Short mmCIF file of C-alpha atoms in Angstrom, two decimals:
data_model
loop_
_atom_site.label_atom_id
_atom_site.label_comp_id
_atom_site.label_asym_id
_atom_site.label_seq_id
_atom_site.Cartn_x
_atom_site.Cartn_y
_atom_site.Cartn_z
CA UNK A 23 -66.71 -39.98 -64.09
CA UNK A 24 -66.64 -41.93 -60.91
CA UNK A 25 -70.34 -42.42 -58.53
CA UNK A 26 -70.05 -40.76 -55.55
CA UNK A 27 -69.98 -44.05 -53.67
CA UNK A 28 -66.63 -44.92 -55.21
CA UNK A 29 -65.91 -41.30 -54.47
CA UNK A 30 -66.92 -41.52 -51.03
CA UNK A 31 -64.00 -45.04 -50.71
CA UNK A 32 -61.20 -42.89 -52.34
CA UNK A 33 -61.25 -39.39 -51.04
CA UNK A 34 -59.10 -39.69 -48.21
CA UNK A 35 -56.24 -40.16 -50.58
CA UNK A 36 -56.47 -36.13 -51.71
CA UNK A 37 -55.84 -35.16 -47.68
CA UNK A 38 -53.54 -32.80 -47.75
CA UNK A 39 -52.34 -32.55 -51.13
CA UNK A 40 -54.27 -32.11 -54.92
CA UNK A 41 -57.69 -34.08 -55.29
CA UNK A 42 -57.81 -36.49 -58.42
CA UNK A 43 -58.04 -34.84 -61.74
CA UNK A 44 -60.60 -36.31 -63.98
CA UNK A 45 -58.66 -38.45 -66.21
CA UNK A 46 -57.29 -39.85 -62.49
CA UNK A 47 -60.74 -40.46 -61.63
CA UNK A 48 -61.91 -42.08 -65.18
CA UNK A 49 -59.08 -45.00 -64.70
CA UNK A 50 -59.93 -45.52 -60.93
CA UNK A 51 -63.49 -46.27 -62.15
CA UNK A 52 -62.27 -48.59 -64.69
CA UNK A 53 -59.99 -49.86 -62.57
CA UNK A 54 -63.03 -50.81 -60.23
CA UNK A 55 -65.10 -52.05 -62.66
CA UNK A 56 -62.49 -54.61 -63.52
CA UNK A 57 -61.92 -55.49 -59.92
CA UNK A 58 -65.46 -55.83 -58.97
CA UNK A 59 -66.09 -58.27 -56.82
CA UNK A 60 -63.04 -60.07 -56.70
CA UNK A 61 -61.70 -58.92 -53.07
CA UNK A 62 -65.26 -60.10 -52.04
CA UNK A 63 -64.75 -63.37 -52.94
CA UNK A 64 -61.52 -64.17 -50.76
CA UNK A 65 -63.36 -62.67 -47.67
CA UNK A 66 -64.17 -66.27 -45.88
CA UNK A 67 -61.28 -68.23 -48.06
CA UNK A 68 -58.44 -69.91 -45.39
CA UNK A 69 -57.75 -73.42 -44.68
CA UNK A 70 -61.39 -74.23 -43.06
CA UNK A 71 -63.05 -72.67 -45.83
CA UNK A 72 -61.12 -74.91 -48.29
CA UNK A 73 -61.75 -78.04 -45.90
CA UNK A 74 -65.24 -77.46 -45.75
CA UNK A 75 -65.35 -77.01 -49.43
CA UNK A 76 -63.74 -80.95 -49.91
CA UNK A 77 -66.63 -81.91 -47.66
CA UNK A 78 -69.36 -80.58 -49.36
CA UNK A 79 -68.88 -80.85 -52.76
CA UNK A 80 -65.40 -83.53 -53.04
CA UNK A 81 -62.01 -83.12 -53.80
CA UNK A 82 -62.45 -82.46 -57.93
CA UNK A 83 -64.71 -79.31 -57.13
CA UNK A 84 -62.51 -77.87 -54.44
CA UNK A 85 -59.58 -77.55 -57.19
CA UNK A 86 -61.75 -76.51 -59.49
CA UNK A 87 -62.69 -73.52 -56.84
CA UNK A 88 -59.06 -73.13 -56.35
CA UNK A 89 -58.24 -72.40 -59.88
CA UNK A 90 -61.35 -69.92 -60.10
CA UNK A 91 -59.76 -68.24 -57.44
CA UNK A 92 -56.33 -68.00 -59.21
CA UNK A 93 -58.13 -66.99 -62.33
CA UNK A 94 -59.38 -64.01 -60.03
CA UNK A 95 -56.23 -63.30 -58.54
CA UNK A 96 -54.71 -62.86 -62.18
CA UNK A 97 -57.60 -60.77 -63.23
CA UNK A 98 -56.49 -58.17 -60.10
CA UNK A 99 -53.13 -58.14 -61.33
CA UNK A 100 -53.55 -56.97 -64.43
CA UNK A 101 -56.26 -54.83 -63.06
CA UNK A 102 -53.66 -53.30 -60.85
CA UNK A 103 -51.01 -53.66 -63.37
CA UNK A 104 -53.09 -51.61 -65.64
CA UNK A 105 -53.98 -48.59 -63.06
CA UNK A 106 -49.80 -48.26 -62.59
CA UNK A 107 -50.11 -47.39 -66.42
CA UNK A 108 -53.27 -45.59 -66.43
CA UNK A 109 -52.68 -43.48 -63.18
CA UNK A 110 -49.39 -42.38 -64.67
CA UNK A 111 -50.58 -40.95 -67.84
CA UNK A 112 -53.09 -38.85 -66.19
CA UNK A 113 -50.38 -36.38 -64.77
CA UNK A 114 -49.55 -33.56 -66.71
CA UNK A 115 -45.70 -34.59 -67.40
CA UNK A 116 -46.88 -38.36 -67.71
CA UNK A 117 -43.61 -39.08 -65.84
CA UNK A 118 -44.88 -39.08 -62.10
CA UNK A 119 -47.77 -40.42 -60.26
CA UNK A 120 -50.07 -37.59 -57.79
CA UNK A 121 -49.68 -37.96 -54.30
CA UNK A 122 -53.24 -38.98 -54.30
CA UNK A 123 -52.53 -41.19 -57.02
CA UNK A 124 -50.19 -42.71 -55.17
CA UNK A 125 -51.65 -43.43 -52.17
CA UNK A 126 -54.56 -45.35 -53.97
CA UNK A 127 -51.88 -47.41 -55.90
CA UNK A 128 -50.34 -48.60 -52.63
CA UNK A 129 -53.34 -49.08 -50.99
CA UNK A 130 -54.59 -51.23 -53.60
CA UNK A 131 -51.37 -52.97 -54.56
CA UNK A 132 -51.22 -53.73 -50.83
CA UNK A 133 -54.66 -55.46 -50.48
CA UNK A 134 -54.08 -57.84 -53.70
CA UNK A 135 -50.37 -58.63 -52.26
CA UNK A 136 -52.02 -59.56 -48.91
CA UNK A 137 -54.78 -61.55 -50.33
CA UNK A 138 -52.50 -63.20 -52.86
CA UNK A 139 -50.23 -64.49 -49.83
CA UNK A 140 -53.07 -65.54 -47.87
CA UNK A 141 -54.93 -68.15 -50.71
CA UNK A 142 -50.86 -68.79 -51.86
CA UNK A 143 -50.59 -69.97 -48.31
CA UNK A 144 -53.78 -72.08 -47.68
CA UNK A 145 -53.31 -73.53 -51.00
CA UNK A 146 -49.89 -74.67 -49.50
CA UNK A 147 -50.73 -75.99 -46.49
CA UNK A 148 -53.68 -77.77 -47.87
CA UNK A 149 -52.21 -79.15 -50.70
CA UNK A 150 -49.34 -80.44 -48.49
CA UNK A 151 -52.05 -81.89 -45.97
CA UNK A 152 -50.30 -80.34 -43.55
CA UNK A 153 -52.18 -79.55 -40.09
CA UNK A 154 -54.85 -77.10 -40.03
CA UNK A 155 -53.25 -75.14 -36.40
CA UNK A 156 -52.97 -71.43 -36.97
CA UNK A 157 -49.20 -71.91 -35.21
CA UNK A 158 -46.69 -74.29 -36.89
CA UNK A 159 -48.06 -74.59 -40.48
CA UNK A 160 -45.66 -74.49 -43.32
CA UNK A 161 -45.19 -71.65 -44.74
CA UNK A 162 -45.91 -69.18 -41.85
CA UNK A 163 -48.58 -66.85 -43.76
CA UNK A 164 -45.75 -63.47 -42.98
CA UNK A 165 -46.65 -60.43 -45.09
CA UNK A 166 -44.15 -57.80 -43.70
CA UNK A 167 -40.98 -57.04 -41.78
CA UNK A 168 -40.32 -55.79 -38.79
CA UNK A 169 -37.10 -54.21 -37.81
CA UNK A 170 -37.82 -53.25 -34.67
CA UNK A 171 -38.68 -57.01 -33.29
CA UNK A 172 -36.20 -58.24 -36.09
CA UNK A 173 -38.88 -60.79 -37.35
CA UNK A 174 -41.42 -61.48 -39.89
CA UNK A 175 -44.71 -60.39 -39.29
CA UNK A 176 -48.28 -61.40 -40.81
#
């Protein structure tokens, strides 16, 4: 089953509706066992990270870093890739995911789509040596879309 730590993180996603079965709860727990950690590391990653990374240990090390990072990134897709498949099955008609279900699988897919964009756009602008100002850097690091202000938002 799950620790009641993990437990603890995920329980808000039964509010209101059925709590995880156990089969829901077994691939969650895989799921973060094959995540572990990776989040962490993108916690202090932007442009000055990277930057301070060339100065400390040169430019050959930095891109090494950068494709550890990627290597990461790939290892939370299929990660989440796999709980879309995993998540699915556990519902008795295998054909729908729980509410609760649900809301973990957006919640989750939404954190590796934001930290993907974020190291997809320092990677960018530092590979393109372009300026390290929050305003004006190429690509502008947007994540959603607002209707309301018709613009994109990060």
């Amino acid at each position: 089953m799950t620790s009641p730590e993990t437990y603890d993180e995920i329980s808000h996603h039964e509010f209101d509706t059925s709590p995880f079965t156990a089969a829901e709860l077994a691939a969650i727990l895989r799921y973060r066992e094959a995540t572990s950690g990776i989040s962490d590391s993108f916690d202090c990653f932007d442009l000055e990270h990277v930057h301070w990374h060339v100065s400390e240990y040169g430019s050959t090390r930095t891109a090494q870093m950068l494709r550890s990072q990627a290597t990461a990134l790939n290892e939370w897709y299929l990660a989440v890739d796999a709980a879309l498949g995993d998540l699915l099955t556990c519902t008795a008609e295998a054909s729908f995911y729980s509410t609760a279900a649900s809301r973990f699988l957006q919640q989750e897919s939404a954190a590796y789509h934001r930290v993907r964009q974020d190291f997809e756009h320092t990677v960018t602008v530092w590979t393109l040596g372009l300026n390290t100002r929050p305003e004006g850097d190429y690509p502008l690091p947007t994540r959603t879309l607002s209707l309301p202000t018709q613009s994109l938002d990060s």
